Tab-separated table of C-alpha atoms and ligand atoms in Angstrom:
chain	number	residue	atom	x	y	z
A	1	UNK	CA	183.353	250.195	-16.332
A	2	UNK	CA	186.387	251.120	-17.898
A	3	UNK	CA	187.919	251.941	-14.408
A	4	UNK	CA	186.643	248.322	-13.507
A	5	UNK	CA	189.790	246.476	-13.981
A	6	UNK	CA	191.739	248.780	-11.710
A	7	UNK	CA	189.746	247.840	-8.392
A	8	UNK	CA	191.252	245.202	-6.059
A	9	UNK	CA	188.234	242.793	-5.918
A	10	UNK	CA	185.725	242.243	-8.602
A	11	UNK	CA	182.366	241.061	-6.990
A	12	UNK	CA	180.601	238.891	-9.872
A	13	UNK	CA	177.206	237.584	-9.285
A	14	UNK	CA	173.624	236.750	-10.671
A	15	UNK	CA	171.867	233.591	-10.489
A	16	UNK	CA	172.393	230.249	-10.977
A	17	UNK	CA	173.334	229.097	-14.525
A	18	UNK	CA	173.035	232.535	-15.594
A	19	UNK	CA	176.944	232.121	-16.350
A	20	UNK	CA	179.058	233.889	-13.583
A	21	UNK	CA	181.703	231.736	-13.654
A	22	UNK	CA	182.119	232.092	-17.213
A	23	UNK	CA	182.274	236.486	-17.297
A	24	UNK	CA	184.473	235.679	-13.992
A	25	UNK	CA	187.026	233.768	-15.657
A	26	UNK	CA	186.616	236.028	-18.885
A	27	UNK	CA	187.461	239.056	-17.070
A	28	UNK	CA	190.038	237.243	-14.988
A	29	UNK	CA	191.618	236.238	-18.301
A	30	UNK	CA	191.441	239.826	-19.012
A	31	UNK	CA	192.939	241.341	-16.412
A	32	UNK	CA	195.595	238.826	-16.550
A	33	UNK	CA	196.522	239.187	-19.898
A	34	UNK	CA	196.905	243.197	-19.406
A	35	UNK	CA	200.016	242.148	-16.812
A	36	UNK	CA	197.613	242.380	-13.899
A	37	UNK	CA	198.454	239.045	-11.002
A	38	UNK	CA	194.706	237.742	-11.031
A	39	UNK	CA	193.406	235.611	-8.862
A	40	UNK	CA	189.725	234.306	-9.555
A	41	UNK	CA	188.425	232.662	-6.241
A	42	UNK	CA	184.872	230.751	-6.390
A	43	UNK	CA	184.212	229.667	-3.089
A	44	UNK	CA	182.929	226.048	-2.305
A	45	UNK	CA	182.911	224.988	-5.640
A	46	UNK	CA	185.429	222.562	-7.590
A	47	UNK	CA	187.169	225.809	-9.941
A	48	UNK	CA	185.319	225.845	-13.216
A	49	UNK	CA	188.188	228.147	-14.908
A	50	UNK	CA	190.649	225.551	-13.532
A	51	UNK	CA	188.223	222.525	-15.230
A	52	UNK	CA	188.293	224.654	-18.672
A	53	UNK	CA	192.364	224.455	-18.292
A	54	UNK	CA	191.839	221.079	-17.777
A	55	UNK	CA	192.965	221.215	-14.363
A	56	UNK	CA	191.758	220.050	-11.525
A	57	UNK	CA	191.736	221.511	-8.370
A	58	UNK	CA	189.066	221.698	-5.320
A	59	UNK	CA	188.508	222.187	-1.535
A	60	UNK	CA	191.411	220.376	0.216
A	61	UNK	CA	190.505	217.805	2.133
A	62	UNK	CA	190.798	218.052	5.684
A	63	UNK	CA	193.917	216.635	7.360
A	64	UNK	CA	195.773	217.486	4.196
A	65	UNK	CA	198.909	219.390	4.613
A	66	UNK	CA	198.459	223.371	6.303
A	67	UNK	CA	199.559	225.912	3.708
A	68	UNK	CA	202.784	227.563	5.170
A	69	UNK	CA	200.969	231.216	4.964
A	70	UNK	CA	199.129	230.148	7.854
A	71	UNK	CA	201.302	229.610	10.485
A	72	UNK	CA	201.564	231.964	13.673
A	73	UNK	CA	200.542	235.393	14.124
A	74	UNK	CA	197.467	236.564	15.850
A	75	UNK	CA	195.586	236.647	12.633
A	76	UNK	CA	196.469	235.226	9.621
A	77	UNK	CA	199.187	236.903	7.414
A	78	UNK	CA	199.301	237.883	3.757
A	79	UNK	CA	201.078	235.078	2.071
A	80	UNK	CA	204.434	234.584	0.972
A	81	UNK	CA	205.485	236.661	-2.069
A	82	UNK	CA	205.747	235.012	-5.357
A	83	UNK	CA	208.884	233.282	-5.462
A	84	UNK	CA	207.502	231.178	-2.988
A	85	UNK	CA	204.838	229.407	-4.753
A	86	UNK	CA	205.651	225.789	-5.964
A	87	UNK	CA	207.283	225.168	-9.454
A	88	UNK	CA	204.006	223.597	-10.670
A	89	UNK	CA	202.266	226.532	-10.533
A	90	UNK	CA	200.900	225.884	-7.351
A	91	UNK	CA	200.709	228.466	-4.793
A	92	UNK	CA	200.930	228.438	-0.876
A	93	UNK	CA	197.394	228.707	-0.600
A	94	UNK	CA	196.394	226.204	-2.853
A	95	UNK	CA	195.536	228.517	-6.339
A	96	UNK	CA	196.685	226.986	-9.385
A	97	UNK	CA	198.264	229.007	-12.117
A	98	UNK	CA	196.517	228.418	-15.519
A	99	UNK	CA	198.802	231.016	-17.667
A	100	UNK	CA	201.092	233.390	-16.735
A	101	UNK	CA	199.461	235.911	-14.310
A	102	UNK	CA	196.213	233.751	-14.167
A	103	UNK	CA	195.646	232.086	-11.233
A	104	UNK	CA	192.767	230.300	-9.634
A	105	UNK	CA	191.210	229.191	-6.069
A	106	UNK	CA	188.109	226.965	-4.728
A	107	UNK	CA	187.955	228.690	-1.660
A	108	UNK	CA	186.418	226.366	0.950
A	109	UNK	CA	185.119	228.512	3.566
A	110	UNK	CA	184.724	225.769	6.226
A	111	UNK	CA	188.714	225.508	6.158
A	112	UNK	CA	189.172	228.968	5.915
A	113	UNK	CA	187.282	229.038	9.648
A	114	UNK	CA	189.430	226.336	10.653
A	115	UNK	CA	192.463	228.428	9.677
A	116	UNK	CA	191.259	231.112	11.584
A	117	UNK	CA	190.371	229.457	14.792
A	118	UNK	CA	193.535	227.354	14.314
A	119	UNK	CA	195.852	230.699	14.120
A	120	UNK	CA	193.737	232.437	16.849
A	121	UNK	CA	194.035	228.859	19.368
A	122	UNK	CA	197.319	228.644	18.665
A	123	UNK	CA	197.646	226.338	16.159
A	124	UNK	CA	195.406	223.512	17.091
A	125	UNK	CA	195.267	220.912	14.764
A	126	UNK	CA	192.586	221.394	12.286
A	127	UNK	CA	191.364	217.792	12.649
A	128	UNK	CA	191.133	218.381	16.727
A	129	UNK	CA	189.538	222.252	16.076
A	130	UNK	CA	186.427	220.734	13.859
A	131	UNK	CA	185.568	218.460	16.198
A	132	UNK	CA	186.161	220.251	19.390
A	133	UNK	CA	182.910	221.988	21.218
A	134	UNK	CA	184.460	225.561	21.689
A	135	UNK	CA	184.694	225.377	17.351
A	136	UNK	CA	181.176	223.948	16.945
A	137	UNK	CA	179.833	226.046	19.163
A	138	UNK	CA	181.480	229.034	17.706
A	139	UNK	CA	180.315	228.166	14.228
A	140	UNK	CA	176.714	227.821	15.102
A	141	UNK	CA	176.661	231.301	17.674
A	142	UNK	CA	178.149	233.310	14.734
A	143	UNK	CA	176.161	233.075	11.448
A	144	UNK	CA	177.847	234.550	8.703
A	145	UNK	CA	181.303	233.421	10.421
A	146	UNK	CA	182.082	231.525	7.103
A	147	UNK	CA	181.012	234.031	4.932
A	148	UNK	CA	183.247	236.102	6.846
A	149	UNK	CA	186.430	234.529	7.441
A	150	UNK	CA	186.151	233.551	3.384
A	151	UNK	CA	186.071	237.546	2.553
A	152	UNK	CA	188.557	238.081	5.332
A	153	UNK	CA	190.622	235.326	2.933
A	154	UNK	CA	190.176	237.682	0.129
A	155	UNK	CA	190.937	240.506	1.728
A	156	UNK	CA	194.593	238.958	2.746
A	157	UNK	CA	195.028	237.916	-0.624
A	158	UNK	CA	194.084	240.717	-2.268
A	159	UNK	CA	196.700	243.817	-2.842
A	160	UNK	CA	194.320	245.708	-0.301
A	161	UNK	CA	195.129	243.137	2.404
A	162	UNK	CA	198.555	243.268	1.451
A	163	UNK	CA	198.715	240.054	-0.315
A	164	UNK	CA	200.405	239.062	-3.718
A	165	UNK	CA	196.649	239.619	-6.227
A	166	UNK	CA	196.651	243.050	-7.508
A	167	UNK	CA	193.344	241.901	-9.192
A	168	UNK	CA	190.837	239.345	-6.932
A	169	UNK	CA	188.300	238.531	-9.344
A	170	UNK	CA	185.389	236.883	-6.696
A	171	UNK	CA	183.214	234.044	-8.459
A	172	UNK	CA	180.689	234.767	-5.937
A	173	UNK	CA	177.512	232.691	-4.742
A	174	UNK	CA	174.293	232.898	-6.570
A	175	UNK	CA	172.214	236.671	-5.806
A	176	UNK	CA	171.131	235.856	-2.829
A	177	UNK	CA	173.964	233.553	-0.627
A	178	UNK	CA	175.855	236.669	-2.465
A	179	UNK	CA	173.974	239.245	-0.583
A	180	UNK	CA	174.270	237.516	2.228
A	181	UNK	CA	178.265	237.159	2.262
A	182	UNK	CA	178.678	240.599	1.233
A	183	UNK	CA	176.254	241.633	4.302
A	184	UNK	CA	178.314	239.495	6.488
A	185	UNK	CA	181.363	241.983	7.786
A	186	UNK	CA	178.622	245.319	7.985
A	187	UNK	CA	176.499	242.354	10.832
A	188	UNK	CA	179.644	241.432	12.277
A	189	UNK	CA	180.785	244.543	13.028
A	190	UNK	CA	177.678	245.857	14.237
A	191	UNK	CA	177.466	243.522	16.930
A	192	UNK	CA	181.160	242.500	17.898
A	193	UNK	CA	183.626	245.285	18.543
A	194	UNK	CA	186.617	244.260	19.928
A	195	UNK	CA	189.139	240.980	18.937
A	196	UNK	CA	190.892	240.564	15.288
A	197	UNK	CA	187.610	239.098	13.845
A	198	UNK	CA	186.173	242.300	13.904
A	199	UNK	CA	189.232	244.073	13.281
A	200	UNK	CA	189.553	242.338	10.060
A	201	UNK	CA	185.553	242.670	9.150
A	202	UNK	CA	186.189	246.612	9.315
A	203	UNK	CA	188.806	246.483	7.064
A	204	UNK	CA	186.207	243.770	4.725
A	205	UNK	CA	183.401	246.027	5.185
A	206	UNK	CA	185.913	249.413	4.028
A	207	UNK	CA	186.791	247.891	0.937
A	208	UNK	CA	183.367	246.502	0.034
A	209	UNK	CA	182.035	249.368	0.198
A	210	UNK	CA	184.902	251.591	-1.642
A	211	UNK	CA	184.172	252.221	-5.127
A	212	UNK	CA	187.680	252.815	-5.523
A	213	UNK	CA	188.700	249.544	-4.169
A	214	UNK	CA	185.613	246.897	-5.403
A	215	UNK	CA	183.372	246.805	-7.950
A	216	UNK	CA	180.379	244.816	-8.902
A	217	UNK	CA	178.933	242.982	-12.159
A	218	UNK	CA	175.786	241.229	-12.064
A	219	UNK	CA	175.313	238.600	-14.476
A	220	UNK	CA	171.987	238.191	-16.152
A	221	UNK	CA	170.034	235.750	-18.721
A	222	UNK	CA	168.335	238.340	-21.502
A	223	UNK	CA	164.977	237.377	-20.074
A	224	UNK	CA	162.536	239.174	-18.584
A	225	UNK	CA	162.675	236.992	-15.084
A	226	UNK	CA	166.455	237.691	-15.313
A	227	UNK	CA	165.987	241.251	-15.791
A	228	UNK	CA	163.475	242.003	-13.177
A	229	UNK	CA	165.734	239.977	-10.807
A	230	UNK	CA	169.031	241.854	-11.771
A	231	UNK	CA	167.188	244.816	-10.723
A	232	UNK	CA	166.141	243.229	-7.044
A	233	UNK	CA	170.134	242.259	-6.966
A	234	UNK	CA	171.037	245.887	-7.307
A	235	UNK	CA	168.597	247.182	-4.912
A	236	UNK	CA	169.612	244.324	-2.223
A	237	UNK	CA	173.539	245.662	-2.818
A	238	UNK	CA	172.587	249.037	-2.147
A	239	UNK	CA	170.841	248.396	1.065
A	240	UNK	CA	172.930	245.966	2.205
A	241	UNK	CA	176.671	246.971	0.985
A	242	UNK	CA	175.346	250.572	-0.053
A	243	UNK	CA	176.650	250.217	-3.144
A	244	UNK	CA	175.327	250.023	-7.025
A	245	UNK	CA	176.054	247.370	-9.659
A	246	UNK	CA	179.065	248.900	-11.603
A	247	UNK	CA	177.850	246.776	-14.858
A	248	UNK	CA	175.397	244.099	-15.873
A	249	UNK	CA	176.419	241.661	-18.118
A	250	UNK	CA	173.834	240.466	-20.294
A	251	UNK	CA	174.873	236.868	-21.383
A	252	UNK	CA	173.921	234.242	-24.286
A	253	UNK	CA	172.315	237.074	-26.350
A	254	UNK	CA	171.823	235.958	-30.171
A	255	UNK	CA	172.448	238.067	-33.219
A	256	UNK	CA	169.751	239.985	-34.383
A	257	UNK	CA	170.031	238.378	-38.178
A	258	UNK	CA	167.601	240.105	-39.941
A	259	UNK	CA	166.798	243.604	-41.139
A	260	UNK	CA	162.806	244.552	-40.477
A	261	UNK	CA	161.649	244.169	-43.743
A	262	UNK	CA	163.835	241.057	-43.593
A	263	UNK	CA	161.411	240.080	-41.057
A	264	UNK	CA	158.493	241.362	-42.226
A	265	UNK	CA	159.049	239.308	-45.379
A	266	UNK	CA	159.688	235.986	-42.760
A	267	UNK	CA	156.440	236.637	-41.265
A	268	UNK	CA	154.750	236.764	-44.690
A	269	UNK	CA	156.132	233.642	-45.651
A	270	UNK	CA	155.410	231.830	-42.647
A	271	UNK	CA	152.362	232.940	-43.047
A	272	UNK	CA	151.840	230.858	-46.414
A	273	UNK	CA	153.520	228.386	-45.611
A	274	UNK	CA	150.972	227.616	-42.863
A	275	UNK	CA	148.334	228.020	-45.172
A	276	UNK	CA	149.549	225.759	-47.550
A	277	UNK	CA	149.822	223.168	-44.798
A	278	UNK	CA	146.210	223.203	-44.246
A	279	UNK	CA	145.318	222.900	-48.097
A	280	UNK	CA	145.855	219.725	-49.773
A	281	UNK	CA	148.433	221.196	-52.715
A	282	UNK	CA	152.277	220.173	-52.150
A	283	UNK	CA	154.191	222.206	-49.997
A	284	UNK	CA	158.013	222.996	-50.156
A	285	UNK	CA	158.145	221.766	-46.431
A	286	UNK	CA	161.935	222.724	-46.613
A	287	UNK	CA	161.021	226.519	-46.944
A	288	UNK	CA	158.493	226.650	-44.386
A	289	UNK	CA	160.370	224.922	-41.561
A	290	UNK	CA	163.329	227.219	-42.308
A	291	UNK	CA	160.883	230.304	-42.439
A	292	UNK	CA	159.377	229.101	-39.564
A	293	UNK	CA	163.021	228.904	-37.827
A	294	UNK	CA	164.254	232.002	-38.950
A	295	UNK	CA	160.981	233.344	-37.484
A	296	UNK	CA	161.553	231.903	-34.303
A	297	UNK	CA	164.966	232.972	-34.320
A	298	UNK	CA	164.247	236.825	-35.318
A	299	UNK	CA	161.448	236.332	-32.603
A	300	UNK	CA	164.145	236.208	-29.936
A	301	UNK	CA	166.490	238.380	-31.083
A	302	UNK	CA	163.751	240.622	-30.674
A	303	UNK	CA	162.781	239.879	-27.290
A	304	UNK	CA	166.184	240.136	-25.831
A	305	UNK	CA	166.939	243.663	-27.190
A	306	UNK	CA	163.423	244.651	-25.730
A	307	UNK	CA	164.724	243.224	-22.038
A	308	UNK	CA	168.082	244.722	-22.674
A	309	UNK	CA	166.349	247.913	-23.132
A	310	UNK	CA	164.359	247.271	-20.435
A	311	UNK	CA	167.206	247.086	-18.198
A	312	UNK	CA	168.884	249.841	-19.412
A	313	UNK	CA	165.959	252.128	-19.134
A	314	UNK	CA	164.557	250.891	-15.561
A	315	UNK	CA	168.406	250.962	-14.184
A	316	UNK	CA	168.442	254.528	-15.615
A	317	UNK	CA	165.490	255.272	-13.558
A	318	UNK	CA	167.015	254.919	-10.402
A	319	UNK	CA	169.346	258.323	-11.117
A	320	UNK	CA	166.626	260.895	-10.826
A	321	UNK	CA	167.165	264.095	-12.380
A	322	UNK	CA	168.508	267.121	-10.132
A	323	UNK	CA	167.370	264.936	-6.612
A	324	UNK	CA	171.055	264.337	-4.683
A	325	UNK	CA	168.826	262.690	-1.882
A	326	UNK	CA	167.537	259.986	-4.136
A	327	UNK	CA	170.273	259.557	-5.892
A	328	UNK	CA	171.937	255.935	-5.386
A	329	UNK	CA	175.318	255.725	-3.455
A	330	UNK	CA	174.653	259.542	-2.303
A	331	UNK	CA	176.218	260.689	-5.360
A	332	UNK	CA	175.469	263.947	-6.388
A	333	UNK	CA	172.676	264.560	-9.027
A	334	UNK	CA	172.728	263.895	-12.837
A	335	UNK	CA	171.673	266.592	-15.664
A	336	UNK	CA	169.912	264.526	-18.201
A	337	UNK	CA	172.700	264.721	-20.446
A	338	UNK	CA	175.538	263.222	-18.018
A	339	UNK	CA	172.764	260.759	-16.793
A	340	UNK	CA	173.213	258.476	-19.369
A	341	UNK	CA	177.279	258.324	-19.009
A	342	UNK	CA	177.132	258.343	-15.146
A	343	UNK	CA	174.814	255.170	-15.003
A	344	UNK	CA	176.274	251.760	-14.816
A	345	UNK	CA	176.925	249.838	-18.410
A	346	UNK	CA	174.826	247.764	-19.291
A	347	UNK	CA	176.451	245.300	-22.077
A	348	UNK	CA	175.732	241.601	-23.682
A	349	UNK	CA	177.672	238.663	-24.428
A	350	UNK	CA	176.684	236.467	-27.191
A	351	UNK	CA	175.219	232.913	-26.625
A	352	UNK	CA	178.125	230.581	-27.764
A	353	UNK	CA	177.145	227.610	-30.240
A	354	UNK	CA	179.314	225.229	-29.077
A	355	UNK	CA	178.902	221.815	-27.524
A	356	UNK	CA	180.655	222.909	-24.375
A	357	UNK	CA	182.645	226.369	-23.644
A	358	UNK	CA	186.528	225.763	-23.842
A	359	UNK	CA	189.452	228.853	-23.834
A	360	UNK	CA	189.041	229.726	-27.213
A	361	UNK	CA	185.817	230.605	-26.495
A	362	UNK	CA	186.705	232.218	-22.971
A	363	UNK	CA	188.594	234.223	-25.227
A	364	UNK	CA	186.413	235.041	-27.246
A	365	UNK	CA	184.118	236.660	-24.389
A	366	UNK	CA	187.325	238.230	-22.893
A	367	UNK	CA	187.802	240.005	-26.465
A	368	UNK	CA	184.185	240.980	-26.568
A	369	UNK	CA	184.584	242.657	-22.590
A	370	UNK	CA	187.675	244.085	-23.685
A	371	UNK	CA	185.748	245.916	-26.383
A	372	UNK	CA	182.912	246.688	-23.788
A	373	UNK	CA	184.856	248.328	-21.752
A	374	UNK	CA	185.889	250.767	-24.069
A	375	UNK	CA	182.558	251.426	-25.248
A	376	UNK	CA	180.121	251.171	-22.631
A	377	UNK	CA	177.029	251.162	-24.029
A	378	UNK	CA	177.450	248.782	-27.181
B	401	ADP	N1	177.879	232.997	-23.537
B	401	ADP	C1	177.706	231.689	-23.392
B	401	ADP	N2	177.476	230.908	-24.486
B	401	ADP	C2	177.283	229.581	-24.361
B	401	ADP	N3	177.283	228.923	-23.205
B	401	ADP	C3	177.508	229.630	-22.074
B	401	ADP	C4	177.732	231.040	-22.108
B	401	ADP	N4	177.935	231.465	-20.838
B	401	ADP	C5	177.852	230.377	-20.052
B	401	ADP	N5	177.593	229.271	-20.776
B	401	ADP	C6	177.417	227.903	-20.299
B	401	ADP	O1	176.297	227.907	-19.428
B	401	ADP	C7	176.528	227.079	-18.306
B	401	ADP	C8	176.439	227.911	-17.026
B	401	ADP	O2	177.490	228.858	-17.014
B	401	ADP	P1	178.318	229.159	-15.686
B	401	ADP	O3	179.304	230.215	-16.040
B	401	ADP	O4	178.825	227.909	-15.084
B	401	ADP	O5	177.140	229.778	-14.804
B	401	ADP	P2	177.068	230.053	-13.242
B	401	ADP	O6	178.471	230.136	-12.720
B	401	ADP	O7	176.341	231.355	-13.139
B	401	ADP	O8	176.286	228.950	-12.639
B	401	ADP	C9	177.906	226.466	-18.499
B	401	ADP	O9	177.746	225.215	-19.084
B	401	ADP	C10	178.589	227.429	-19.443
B	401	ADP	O10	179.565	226.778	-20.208
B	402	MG	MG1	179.438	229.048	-11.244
């Protein structure tokens, strides 16, 4: 994990709700504020990082003005350097900058395919393009085209593609449109081998699947559904991508308040307090709703330390001792010993009690992955 931040593209995904958006921005905020150019891209969706700078931004509409970075070329180019992006904080692709170094994109792929076809038809109007046959037809022949030409994006953005990101932070789709994306270049390739398209998916497909280049964080509710499901995420990635989860963020975990005998104590006063209900004497109702709530409360801390656990022993699992065949990614075996340091980080972020999550909270969760990722397994 600690490496993490020195990839090219961050894959983050999990499922729905389970707060990807939020560790995506939190890390982008990260990166950013360690002098990295970050660029978190969720794709199809108005930007939620953008909406928590109280900015808007979303898919442009078509028939708005072309960014300039697509013009000419057989394929499309990296994008202007820096300089060129507007004063606003706007750049030629449409990111907005939210603080220095932090930028953000809603990634639309159906206008990223119209880019592409536009720059490979020789610069069709987009309007014409989308409603022309060869284009519809195209788009229906080629599943995964989208999910394609949006990594292909990435991959021109990103400082691997030779564009101006030296961090792409990816908001990605819920688990399984995710698999599906990050499947798309390895299909692609396998059945079309000539033409830029497929010259580009190799290159999408190398750095997927370069530990050096991408890494991976699964975002997971501390619940046992969300657990079981993290672990069908990570086995999906390594069939299709061949590659593991480099961390799982375990999100909205609450404080474990009380000691055991703390608890223990709770339980026994719960415990009279719903015997005192049933008898007819006056009750301190006060005091037994609260040691009914702090029951409750201790009650999930509780469970979500056993699914943690869970998680971190099942995940463990999949290194087998002294087996280099079995091992995950083809690395070579673990001892026991170097087992436990070898295997992905597992690590929580604390449920926020707030009406609605705003910077100083995204900062908050930046600090707390800051302090993750120089101690792993806290
Ligand atoms: N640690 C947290 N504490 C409190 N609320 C959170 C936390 N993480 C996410 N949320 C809230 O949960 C909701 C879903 O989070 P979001 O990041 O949008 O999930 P996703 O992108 O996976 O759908 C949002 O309203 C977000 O503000
Ligand atoms: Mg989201």
């Amino acid at each position: 994990m600690a490496s993490l931040l020195e990839r090219k593209l961050i894959v983050v995904t999990g499922k729905g709700g389970a707060g990807k958006s939020t560790i995506a921005g939190a890390l982008g905020l990260l990166a950013a504020r360690r002098g990295l150019r970050t660029l978190v891209v969720e794709v199809g969706e108005r930007s939620h990082l953008a909406a928590l700078y109280g900015r808007a931004t979303g898919p442009v509409e078509d028939g708005a003005e072309q960014p300039a970075g697509v013009e000419g070329g057989d394929e499309p180019r990296a994008s202007a350097e820096q300089d060129d992006a507007e004063p606003d904080g706007v750049g030629p692709d449409g990111e907005v900058e939210l603080e220095p170094g932090l930028w953000t994109l809603s990634l639309d792929p159906d206008r990223a395919l119209i880019e592409w076809m536009r720059d490979l038809g020789g610069r069709l109007p987009a309007r014409v393009l989308a409603s022309s046959s060869s284009f519809q037809y195209f788009a229906a022949a080629a599943p995964g085209a989208e999910e394609l030409v949006s990594l292909v994006k990435l991959h021109v953005l990103s400082g691997v593609g030779g564009g101006r990101y030296d961090l792409v932070v990816l908001d990605a789709p819920a688990t399984g449109h995710a698999l599906a994306m990050l499947a798309a270049p390895a299909t692609f390739t396998a059945i079309v081998r000539g033409g830029p398209l497929a010259r580009r998916a190799v290159e999408v497909r190398e750095m997927l699947q370069d530990d050096r280049l991408s890494g991976y964080v699964a975002v997971a509710r501390p619940t046992e559904m969300a657990v079981s499901e993290t672990l069908d995420l990570e086995r999906g990635l390594s069939e299709q991508v061949g590659r593991d989860l480099d961390a799982v963020v375990v999100n909205g975990t609450v404080a474990r308040r009380f000691a055991p005998a703390e608890l223990a104590r709770l339980d026994a006063l719960a415990g009279e307090a719903a015997a005192s209900d049933r008898g007819d004497q006056r009750i301190d109702s006060i005091a037994a709703a609260a040691a009914r709530a702090a029951q409750a409360a201790g009650e999930r801390a509780r469970s979500q330390r056993r699914q943690i656990a869970r998680l971190r022993r099942l995940r463990l699992a999949r290194w087998p001792i002294g087996d280099p065949a079995a091992c995950p990614g083809g690395r070579a075996s673990y001892s026991r010993l170097d087992r436990r340091s070898a295997a992905p980080s597992v690590f929580s972020v604390p449920f926020a009690f707030v009406p609605q999550l705003d910077r100083v909270e995204l900062e908050k969760i930046a600090a707390r992955l800051a302090r993750s990722l120089l101690s792993p397994e806290s």
